[in-house]
Amino acid sequence: MTETAAHPVAEQVDAWLSRFEEALTQGDAAAAAELFTEDSFWRDLVSFTWNLKTVEGREGVKDMLEATLAHTKPRGWRTAEPPTETDGIADAWIEFETETGRGRGHLRLRDGQAWTLLTTLYELKGHEEPRGAARPHGVEHGAFSDRETWLEAREREARELGYETQPYVVIVGGGQGGIGLGARLRQLGVPTIIVERNARPGDSWRKRYKSLCLHDPVWYDHMPYIKFPENWPVFSPKDKIGDWLEMYTRVMELNYWTSTTAKSATYDADAGEWNLVVERDGEEITLRPKQLVMATGMSGKPNVPEIPGMETFKGEQHHSSHHPGPDAYAGKKVVVIGSNNSAHDICAALWEKDADVTMVQRSSTHIVRSATLMDVGLSALYSEQAVANGITTEKADLIFASLPYRIMHEFQKPLYDQMRERDADFYERLAKAGFQLDWGDDDSGLFMKYLRRGSGYYIDVGASELVADGKIKLVNGTVDHLSEHGVVMADGTELPADLVVYATGYNSMNGWVADLISQDVADKVGKVWGLGSDTTKDPGPWEGEQRNMWKPTQQEALWFHGGNLHQSRHYSLYLALQLKARLEGLDTPVYGLQEVHHLG
Amino acid sequence: MTETAAHPVAEQVDAWLSRFEEALTQGDAAAAAELFTEDSFWRDLVSFTWNLKTVEGREGVKDMLEATLAHTKPRGWRTAEPPTETDGIADAWIEFETETGRGRGHLRLRDGQAWTLLTTLYELKGHEEPRGAARPHGVEHGAFSDRETWLEAREREARELGYETQPYVVIVGGGQGGIGLGARLRQLGVPTIIVERNARPGDSWRKRYKSLCLHDPVWYDHMPYIKFPENWPVFSPKDKIGDWLEMYTRVMELNYWTSTTAKSATYDADAGEWNLVVERDGEEITLRPKQLVMATGMSGKPNVPEIPGMETFKGEQHHSSHHPGPDAYAGKKVVVIGSNNSAHDICAALWEKDADVTMVQRSSTHIVRSATLMDVGLSALYSEQAVANGITTEKADLIFASLPYRIMHEFQKPLYDQMRERDADFYERLAKAGFQLDWGDDDSGLFMKYLRRGSGYYIDVGASELVADGKIKLVNGTVDHLSEHGVVMADGTELPADLVVYATGYNSMNGWVADLISQDVADKVGKVWGLGSDTTKDPGPWEGEQRNMWKPTQQEALWFHGGNLHQSRHYSLYLALQLKARLEGLDTPVYGLQEVHHLG
């Protein structure tokens, strides 16, 4: 990207912004829509729509503006830094404000018209976070009778909240998602309790198989407010990230209830609050929050297949989420059913401990090598180099958010073409070993698979070579049943096993809703996650945004939060602002509340 | 500061650096010295001298270079960013390297000659810290028989170090100083154990009186590697900073032995190691580190005066470091002996709980109001504004370090003149109440008092108004003895007391050496802290640097670390590099090892 000397790009962008401002000020949605290309996208995160919403084309823009302009009163459109131009597309970072808040965004112009526009709310007027120059003083100078110290106030809050006073929000699930959202809510002064079944923050990582490391690099993984230090490893070992989350929870002063299980929840529409029964350290407590956030994780509820013979199998069997690691299985025969991330990690760790390991591949899997994914797929936005180039984590998140989901696969495909070429030998060896590879339904690769279905891939950190070498034995096909001593495939092959691991993934977050609230509410809310791309495991119609994530749902006061560390970090801001606005009683008319096309 | 269009400053600095480089390359110490003004100062932190050393004038420069040039082989002198000019003084950030390491520094030119030069070592060649682009990978990709996970490796290290393997360094004292140094040593791969008598990291803060807050602002207080987040309060409450230190110790993976007391230490010069006996959780263990660092704190060893009648006094009495806070003393009569920071904090907290409080002022005290100190004294270097102006913490530390101690008071005086004027009413009210004020022997104020004697002041956060109002009763004079029921002054006045608090400060770190090692070694090492300014409690002759701090002492392999959070952060780097160089067996000839002029 280059900035030309005469700044024609800057002039072009300024001219567009001023025409846009004029149309909006005059309440002329049609005129504003005319400033967009016919194939345009406007993605709004809360600032206009009190929703996460992408509208398409001039009609989409017009409809959205007609519904929102009068109360939003957007103004003050300006560039935040000098725009740049690449291949005829002008790129601009912009800022603006509305009646209720301040926003930032990103604009791409093609031939002087808006091709993509991202608008995001980052703070509510009068409810700014106390940070930087506005940070708290810490101690009130002067002398006051019966002063309460920080520790006394903190202890009193922890003692009273949930008992004498009610939280405004309860977050069910205290993994990185719940913790990051909890931190944002704390900074916004929203009384919140996070309930977590484990004994310590970070245990959701610690308790998984011992070789687990984050498959995303450190630059992608930062939590809000406190970045990992520059000595932090590229790929965090699970126990190290567990320690980080534990300390983060502490220093961010979250009300984090450990050893607490959410038992049931019902919404009292008249009172506008939930009756949430939890068991905390064995004691049953009813919480009455106004808002309930499910942050139980995409990888929350294990999907264990029902296979005939499971009850008569004499060996050990468990889901990958309960796999303790390889130590007890040296010299044992292990069959791992599944061929995605967990299956590969578990097989490799078992092989390292001299187990006899067989992987059962039931359908094709997308594989990319970690180093390749980093270099080709991530380094422009999330890498040491990106940071050196001024692309902060926050900026990278916005750049990513500025690409409309509808056309994202087009940007992704060429990257995966590069990867396929770069690692051609690797893929050839894998195919020769019988491994069934795919690149997604439309060859758009890993991230699209993640956004659409959250499964179907392995980021290779070494296991694939073991598969290619035959060190991890590979069997393709369908499992028919379990015998007393092994796994029997549809073709009659018996795979002897002391242990069977079901690396068969996780169900939709919707299942948590059915368990905690009711099947009715689960059905009312519908499927969680996916884009409606009409590809495998992500049926249409097109949704435009990820289903039910971080935005209002068909069930009042019920929200979903989660995703990978990048998504949890970025979208927790918009969810926190939506909750804060409701706490403060601001008017929050939702534009384009999503319809339900599929159950869980 | 302005940068002129034609860059004559840059040319001037470049010209000086190139003449300097030429003289050094030719080994011509005299020619190099001629490039300095007659009243010049060169402060070197480890890069030339393997010491912290300030030399003065051309003779000083020449002598230092003659001793160090041949083995240091300095080169590559260049500016790190465009120089600036203020009032005829050119300011330049510079970089250079030596045979063993890389350095940065700061240069001030007056009339084309060096007036002040700061040179600092920041890394050793071949021993760079694994950070940023060189950060650890975290997981070794690939498959390896019997792989050890991060957790297993960490647990093994913790189990073996001090038992099966010996640490290279033991740091006695696990407050912020020991922790920060420990973190740097960990990053440099120097096996280190920190021994701390308390049960948890941070307890040295938690266990102090409950109203205690840091009197320095957050921008001044950052630890190495992980900065406080932008929501952190300006003045940290003691328990909050305790929590931060605890999490820091954990995530930086320090070998931190809690509930451990150092009992005795002797140096075995033949073996080149210490025999350090510690009691860990009740078990006696002998450690044999090559290097011993005392980080017990300037405020480590309480100074309790011996006053006749202490043994017969029927009330409660304790040193300020053991004061539990005011809760138990509502309605009680309390006499606090002393008039510095702790005395004021304790008196105010007691007043807030309705105790009847009397402060005994034995000698004059320097008082500045916190807000004034921030605005006038610190904001240029340590404030939200400074950060916004590009003065990072690291840069602020170097700017501060670039001012020679010899003339620092001249820079400080005008600031305190401003403060005195700004708060004239305040000081008048205090004087009227009988409070004896001073501004340091030469009116140079708080920071010079701190550097010279580490005592004699109060940063007012509210208690002074209580003194001025008479809410805290003030008595001036000498304590003669304690009666059964109170404190009796030299003039015969009896102050009835249920509690007497000795806010009488702390002894020199030297006292810790006498206790732990021997009086002989304590005497050999001499007084710790102070500049030799020939002012109260800081006798001459002039030392040029703080006595014995962060640099080699007269006792081989014995070091002192500490100071406020700024000093601990900044100087821990130089102490860590000195220790690392010795671990690696580099030649570390010390130039200008300090002489001992005073005992403890």
JSON list of C-alpha atoms in Angstrom, two decimals, chain B residues 17-166:
[
{"chain": "B", "resi": 17, "resn": "LEU", "atom": "CA", "xyz": [29.92, 10.87, 16.87]},
{"chain": "B", "resi": 18, "resn": "SER", "atom": "CA", "xyz": [32.18, 10.34, 13.90]},
{"chain": "B", "resi": 19, "resn": "ARG", "atom": "CA", "xyz": [35.09, 12.18, 15.57]},
{"chain": "B", "resi": 20, "resn": "PHE", "atom": "CA", "xyz": [34.40, 10.16, 18.73]},
{"chain": "B", "resi": 21, "resn": "GLU", "atom": "CA", "xyz": [34.36, 6.90, 16.80]},
{"chain": "B", "resi": 22, "resn": "GLU", "atom": "CA", "xyz": [37.63, 7.79, 15.12]},
{"chain": "B", "resi": 23, "resn": "ALA", "atom": "CA", "xyz": [39.38, 8.60, 18.39]},
{"chain": "B", "resi": 24, "resn": "LEU", "atom": "CA", "xyz": [38.11, 5.41, 20.03]},
{"chain": "B", "resi": 25, "resn": "THR", "atom": "CA", "xyz": [39.02, 3.26, 17.04]},
{"chain": "B", "resi": 26, "resn": "GLN", "atom": "CA", "xyz": [42.53, 4.62, 17.15]},
{"chain": "B", "resi": 27, "resn": "GLY", "atom": "CA", "xyz": [42.71, 3.91, 20.87]},
{"chain": "B", "resi": 28, "resn": "ASP", "atom": "CA", "xyz": [43.36, 7.60, 21.48]},
{"chain": "B", "resi": 29, "resn": "ALA", "atom": "CA", "xyz": [41.81, 8.29, 24.89]},
{"chain": "B", "resi": 30, "resn": "ALA", "atom": "CA", "xyz": [43.25, 11.80, 25.02]},
{"chain": "B", "resi": 31, "resn": "ALA", "atom": "CA", "xyz": [41.73, 12.77, 21.67]},
{"chain": "B", "resi": 32, "resn": "ALA", "atom": "CA", "xyz": [38.38, 11.34, 22.74]},
{"chain": "B", "resi": 33, "resn": "ALA", "atom": "CA", "xyz": [38.55, 13.28, 26.02]},
{"chain": "B", "resi": 34, "resn": "GLU", "atom": "CA", "xyz": [39.14, 16.50, 24.08]},
{"chain": "B", "resi": 35, "resn": "LEU", "atom": "CA", "xyz": [35.65, 16.07, 22.59]},
{"chain": "B", "resi": 36, "resn": "PHE", "atom": "CA", "xyz": [34.13, 16.65, 26.05]},
{"chain": "B", "resi": 37, "resn": "THR", "atom": "CA", "xyz": [33.59, 19.96, 27.83]},
{"chain": "B", "resi": 38, "resn": "GLU", "atom": "CA", "xyz": [35.73, 20.70, 30.85]},
{"chain": "B", "resi": 39, "resn": "ASP", "atom": "CA", "xyz": [32.70, 20.31, 33.11]},
{"chain": "B", "resi": 40, "resn": "SER", "atom": "CA", "xyz": [31.49, 17.13, 31.43]},
{"chain": "B", "resi": 41, "resn": "PHE", "atom": "CA", "xyz": [30.08, 13.89, 32.85]},
{"chain": "B", "resi": 42, "resn": "TRP", "atom": "CA", "xyz": [30.17, 10.44, 31.34]},
{"chain": "B", "resi": 43, "resn": "ARG", "atom": "CA", "xyz": [27.91, 7.99, 33.06]},
{"chain": "B", "resi": 44, "resn": "ASP", "atom": "CA", "xyz": [28.44, 4.39, 32.11]},
{"chain": "B", "resi": 45, "resn": "LEU", "atom": "CA", "xyz": [26.13, 1.57, 33.06]},
{"chain": "B", "resi": 46, "resn": "VAL", "atom": "CA", "xyz": [28.13, -1.62, 32.50]},
{"chain": "B", "resi": 47, "resn": "SER", "atom": "CA", "xyz": [28.98, -1.13, 28.82]},
{"chain": "B", "resi": 48, "resn": "PHE", "atom": "CA", "xyz": [32.56, 0.17, 29.31]},
{"chain": "B", "resi": 49, "resn": "THR", "atom": "CA", "xyz": [33.24, -0.32, 32.98]},
{"chain": "B", "resi": 50, "resn": "TRP", "atom": "CA", "xyz": [31.40, -3.51, 34.08]},
{"chain": "B", "resi": 51, "resn": "ASN", "atom": "CA", "xyz": [30.30, -1.15, 36.81]},
{"chain": "B", "resi": 52, "resn": "LEU", "atom": "CA", "xyz": [27.91, 1.74, 37.34]},
{"chain": "B", "resi": 53, "resn": "LYS", "atom": "CA", "xyz": [30.28, 4.67, 37.12]},
{"chain": "B", "resi": 54, "resn": "THR", "atom": "CA", "xyz": [30.22, 8.38, 36.46]},
{"chain": "B", "resi": 55, "resn": "VAL", "atom": "CA", "xyz": [33.50, 10.04, 35.52]},
{"chain": "B", "resi": 56, "resn": "GLU", "atom": "CA", "xyz": [33.90, 13.79, 35.44]},
{"chain": "B", "resi": 57, "resn": "GLY", "atom": "CA", "xyz": [35.76, 16.16, 33.13]},
{"chain": "B", "resi": 58, "resn": "ARG", "atom": "CA", "xyz": [38.29, 15.36, 30.46]},
{"chain": "B", "resi": 59, "resn": "GLU", "atom": "CA", "xyz": [40.67, 13.76, 32.94]},
{"chain": "B", "resi": 60, "resn": "GLY", "atom": "CA", "xyz": [37.94, 11.42, 34.11]},
{"chain": "B", "resi": 61, "resn": "VAL", "atom": "CA", "xyz": [37.04, 10.47, 30.55]},
{"chain": "B", "resi": 62, "resn": "LYS", "atom": "CA", "xyz": [40.67, 9.91, 29.63]},
{"chain": "B", "resi": 63, "resn": "ASP", "atom": "CA", "xyz": [41.37, 7.75, 32.65]},
{"chain": "B", "resi": 64, "resn": "MET", "atom": "CA", "xyz": [38.31, 5.61, 32.09]},
{"chain": "B", "resi": 65, "resn": "LEU", "atom": "CA", "xyz": [39.04, 5.12, 28.40]},
{"chain": "B", "resi": 66, "resn": "GLU", "atom": "CA", "xyz": [42.68, 4.26, 28.99]},
{"chain": "B", "resi": 67, "resn": "ALA", "atom": "CA", "xyz": [41.57, 1.52, 31.33]},
{"chain": "B", "resi": 68, "resn": "THR", "atom": "CA", "xyz": [38.75, 0.13, 29.21]},
{"chain": "B", "resi": 69, "resn": "LEU", "atom": "CA", "xyz": [39.23, 0.92, 25.53]},
{"chain": "B", "resi": 70, "resn": "ALA", "atom": "CA", "xyz": [41.47, -1.99, 24.59]},
{"chain": "B", "resi": 71, "resn": "HIS", "atom": "CA", "xyz": [39.09, -4.72, 25.68]},
{"chain": "B", "resi": 72, "resn": "THR", "atom": "CA", "xyz": [35.80, -2.87, 25.12]},
{"chain": "B", "resi": 73, "resn": "LYS", "atom": "CA", "xyz": [36.43, -2.05, 21.44]},
{"chain": "B", "resi": 74, "resn": "PRO", "atom": "CA", "xyz": [33.42, 0.28, 21.14]},
{"chain": "B", "resi": 75, "resn": "ARG", "atom": "CA", "xyz": [32.13, 1.05, 17.65]},
{"chain": "B", "resi": 76, "resn": "GLY", "atom": "CA", "xyz": [29.18, 1.80, 15.43]},
{"chain": "B", "resi": 77, "resn": "TRP", "atom": "CA", "xyz": [28.22, 5.07, 17.15]},
{"chain": "B", "resi": 78, "resn": "ARG", "atom": "CA", "xyz": [25.06, 6.41, 15.60]},
{"chain": "B", "resi": 79, "resn": "THR", "atom": "CA", "xyz": [21.90, 8.31, 16.42]},
{"chain": "B", "resi": 80, "resn": "ALA", "atom": "CA", "xyz": [18.79, 6.24, 17.08]},
{"chain": "B", "resi": 81, "resn": "GLU", "atom": "CA", "xyz": [16.40, 9.01, 16.05]},
{"chain": "B", "resi": 82, "resn": "PRO", "atom": "CA", "xyz": [16.71, 12.64, 14.89]},
{"chain": "B", "resi": 83, "resn": "PRO", "atom": "CA", "xyz": [18.36, 14.76, 17.61]},
{"chain": "B", "resi": 84, "resn": "THR", "atom": "CA", "xyz": [16.69, 17.85, 19.04]},
{"chain": "B", "resi": 85, "resn": "GLU", "atom": "CA", "xyz": [17.95, 21.11, 20.47]},
{"chain": "B", "resi": 86, "resn": "THR", "atom": "CA", "xyz": [16.80, 23.13, 23.47]},
{"chain": "B", "resi": 87, "resn": "ASP", "atom": "CA", "xyz": [18.43, 26.28, 24.80]},
{"chain": "B", "resi": 88, "resn": "GLY", "atom": "CA", "xyz": [21.60, 25.61, 22.83]},
{"chain": "B", "resi": 89, "resn": "ILE", "atom": "CA", "xyz": [21.97, 22.05, 24.11]},
{"chain": "B", "resi": 90, "resn": "ALA", "atom": "CA", "xyz": [21.73, 19.29, 21.50]},
{"chain": "B", "resi": 91, "resn": "ASP", "atom": "CA", "xyz": [20.02, 16.14, 22.76]},
{"chain": "B", "resi": 92, "resn": "ALA", "atom": "CA", "xyz": [20.61, 12.83, 21.01]},
{"chain": "B", "resi": 93, "resn": "TRP", "atom": "CA", "xyz": [19.57, 9.23, 21.54]},
{"chain": "B", "resi": 94, "resn": "ILE", "atom": "CA", "xyz": [22.45, 7.05, 20.46]},
{"chain": "B", "resi": 95, "resn": "GLU", "atom": "CA", "xyz": [23.34, 3.42, 19.86]},
{"chain": "B", "resi": 96, "resn": "PHE", "atom": "CA", "xyz": [26.68, 1.63, 19.74]},
{"chain": "B", "resi": 97, "resn": "GLU", "atom": "CA", "xyz": [28.23, -1.74, 20.28]},
{"chain": "B", "resi": 98, "resn": "THR", "atom": "CA", "xyz": [31.22, -3.16, 22.05]},
{"chain": "B", "resi": 99, "resn": "GLU", "atom": "CA", "xyz": [33.19, -6.37, 21.70]},
{"chain": "B", "resi": 100, "resn": "THR", "atom": "CA", "xyz": [30.74, -8.13, 24.01]},
{"chain": "B", "resi": 101, "resn": "GLY", "atom": "CA", "xyz": [27.46, -6.33, 23.74]},
{"chain": "B", "resi": 102, "resn": "ARG", "atom": "CA", "xyz": [25.09, -3.76, 22.34]},
{"chain": "B", "resi": 103, "resn": "GLY", "atom": "CA", "xyz": [24.43, -0.44, 23.96]},
{"chain": "B", "resi": 104, "resn": "ARG", "atom": "CA", "xyz": [22.24, 2.59, 23.86]},
{"chain": "B", "resi": 105, "resn": "GLY", "atom": "CA", "xyz": [22.68, 5.94, 25.41]},
{"chain": "B", "resi": 106, "resn": "HIS", "atom": "CA", "xyz": [22.08, 9.62, 25.44]},
{"chain": "B", "resi": 107, "resn": "LEU", "atom": "CA", "xyz": [24.31, 12.54, 24.52]},
{"chain": "B", "resi": 108, "resn": "ARG", "atom": "CA", "xyz": [24.08, 16.25, 25.26]},
{"chain": "B", "resi": 109, "resn": "LEU", "atom": "CA", "xyz": [26.32, 18.58, 23.26]},
{"chain": "B", "resi": 110, "resn": "ARG", "atom": "CA", "xyz": [27.11, 22.13, 24.23]},
{"chain": "B", "resi": 111, "resn": "ASP", "atom": "CA", "xyz": [29.01, 24.20, 21.67]},
{"chain": "B", "resi": 112, "resn": "GLY", "atom": "CA", "xyz": [29.82, 21.03, 19.79]},
{"chain": "B", "resi": 113, "resn": "GLN", "atom": "CA", "xyz": [31.35, 19.26, 22.80]},
{"chain": "B", "resi": 114, "resn": "ALA", "atom": "CA", "xyz": [29.89, 16.52, 24.93]},
{"chain": "B", "resi": 115, "resn": "TRP", "atom": "CA", "xyz": [28.53, 17.88, 28.17]},
{"chain": "B", "resi": 116, "resn": "THR", "atom": "CA", "xyz": [26.82, 14.69, 29.33]},
{"chain": "B", "resi": 117, "resn": "LEU", "atom": "CA", "xyz": [27.16, 11.21, 27.91]},
{"chain": "B", "resi": 118, "resn": "LEU", "atom": "CA", "xyz": [25.22, 8.20, 29.10]},
{"chain": "B", "resi": 119, "resn": "THR", "atom": "CA", "xyz": [26.27, 4.77, 27.84]},
{"chain": "B", "resi": 120, "resn": "THR", "atom": "CA", "xyz": [24.35, 1.66, 28.83]},
{"chain": "B", "resi": 121, "resn": "LEU", "atom": "CA", "xyz": [24.61, -2.00, 27.92]},
{"chain": "B", "resi": 122, "resn": "TYR", "atom": "CA", "xyz": [21.31, -3.60, 27.00]},
{"chain": "B", "resi": 123, "resn": "GLU", "atom": "CA", "xyz": [22.31, -7.01, 25.72]},
{"chain": "B", "resi": 124, "resn": "LEU", "atom": "CA", "xyz": [25.26, -9.36, 25.43]},
{"chain": "B", "resi": 125, "resn": "LYS", "atom": "CA", "xyz": [26.11, -10.65, 21.98]},
{"chain": "B", "resi": 126, "resn": "GLY", "atom": "CA", "xyz": [25.21, -14.30, 21.63]},
{"chain": "B", "resi": 127, "resn": "HIS", "atom": "CA", "xyz": [23.10, -14.10, 24.78]},
{"chain": "B", "resi": 128, "resn": "GLU", "atom": "CA", "xyz": [20.16, -12.04, 23.58]},
{"chain": "B", "resi": 129, "resn": "GLU", "atom": "CA", "xyz": [16.86, -12.50, 25.37]},
{"chain": "B", "resi": 130, "resn": "PRO", "atom": "CA", "xyz": [14.29, -14.69, 23.61]},
{"chain": "B", "resi": 131, "resn": "ARG", "atom": "CA", "xyz": [11.64, -12.05, 22.97]},
{"chain": "B", "resi": 132, "resn": "GLY", "atom": "CA", "xyz": [9.68, -10.51, 20.14]},
{"chain": "B", "resi": 133, "resn": "ALA", "atom": "CA", "xyz": [10.66, -12.22, 16.90]},
{"chain": "B", "resi": 134, "resn": "ALA", "atom": "CA", "xyz": [13.06, -14.43, 18.90]},
{"chain": "B", "resi": 135, "resn": "ARG", "atom": "CA", "xyz": [10.44, -15.53, 21.44]},
{"chain": "B", "resi": 136, "resn": "PRO", "atom": "CA", "xyz": [10.28, -19.25, 22.21]},
{"chain": "B", "resi": 137, "resn": "HIS", "atom": "CA", "xyz": [8.17, -21.41, 19.95]},
{"chain": "B", "resi": 138, "resn": "GLY", "atom": "CA", "xyz": [6.35, -22.92, 22.93]},
{"chain": "B", "resi": 139, "resn": "VAL", "atom": "CA", "xyz": [5.84, -26.34, 21.48]},
{"chain": "B", "resi": 140, "resn": "GLU", "atom": "CA", "xyz": [8.36, -28.23, 19.40]},
{"chain": "B", "resi": 141, "resn": "HIS", "atom": "CA", "xyz": [6.50, -29.27, 16.28]},
{"chain": "B", "resi": 142, "resn": "GLY", "atom": "CA", "xyz": [7.07, -32.80, 15.16]},
{"chain": "B", "resi": 143, "resn": "ALA", "atom": "CA", "xyz": [6.84, -36.03, 17.12]},
{"chain": "B", "resi": 144, "resn": "PHE", "atom": "CA", "xyz": [9.44, -37.10, 19.63]},
{"chain": "B", "resi": 145, "resn": "SER", "atom": "CA", "xyz": [9.61, -40.18, 21.77]},
{"chain": "B", "resi": 146, "resn": "ASP", "atom": "CA", "xyz": [8.94, -39.42, 25.42]},
{"chain": "B", "resi": 147, "resn": "ARG", "atom": "CA", "xyz": [8.38, -35.69, 24.97]},
{"chain": "B", "resi": 148, "resn": "GLU", "atom": "CA", "xyz": [8.35, -33.58, 28.13]},
{"chain": "B", "resi": 149, "resn": "THR", "atom": "CA", "xyz": [5.53, -31.03, 28.23]},
{"chain": "B", "resi": 150, "resn": "TRP", "atom": "CA", "xyz": [5.94, -27.48, 29.42]},
{"chain": "B", "resi": 151, "resn": "LEU", "atom": "CA", "xyz": [4.26, -28.35, 32.70]},
{"chain": "B", "resi": 152, "resn": "GLU", "atom": "CA", "xyz": [6.41, -31.42, 33.26]},
{"chain": "B", "resi": 153, "resn": "ALA", "atom": "CA", "xyz": [9.59, -29.47, 32.52]},
{"chain": "B", "resi": 154, "resn": "ARG", "atom": "CA", "xyz": [8.52, -26.63, 34.80]},
{"chain": "B", "resi": 155, "resn": "GLU", "atom": "CA", "xyz": [7.65, -29.00, 37.63]},
{"chain": "B", "resi": 156, "resn": "ARG", "atom": "CA", "xyz": [10.89, -30.90, 37.24]},
{"chain": "B", "resi": 157, "resn": "GLU", "atom": "CA", "xyz": [12.88, -27.70, 37.39]},
{"chain": "B", "resi": 158, "resn": "ALA", "atom": "CA", "xyz": [11.06, -26.56, 40.51]},
{"chain": "B", "resi": 159, "resn": "ARG", "atom": "CA", "xyz": [11.63, -29.93, 42.12]},
{"chain": "B", "resi": 160, "resn": "GLU", "atom": "CA", "xyz": [15.33, -30.20, 41.30]},
{"chain": "B", "resi": 161, "resn": "LEU", "atom": "CA", "xyz": [16.65, -26.65, 41.63]},
{"chain": "B", "resi": 162, "resn": "GLY", "atom": "CA", "xyz": [18.29, -26.15, 44.99]},
{"chain": "B", "resi": 163, "resn": "TYR", "atom": "CA", "xyz": [18.41, -29.91, 45.61]},
{"chain": "B", "resi": 164, "resn": "GLU", "atom": "CA", "xyz": [19.82, -31.88, 42.69]},
{"chain": "B", "resi": 165, "resn": "THR", "atom": "CA", "xyz": [21.03, -28.82, 40.81]},
{"chain": "B", "resi": 166, "resn": "GLN", "atom": "CA", "xyz": [22.37, -25.55, 42.20]}
]
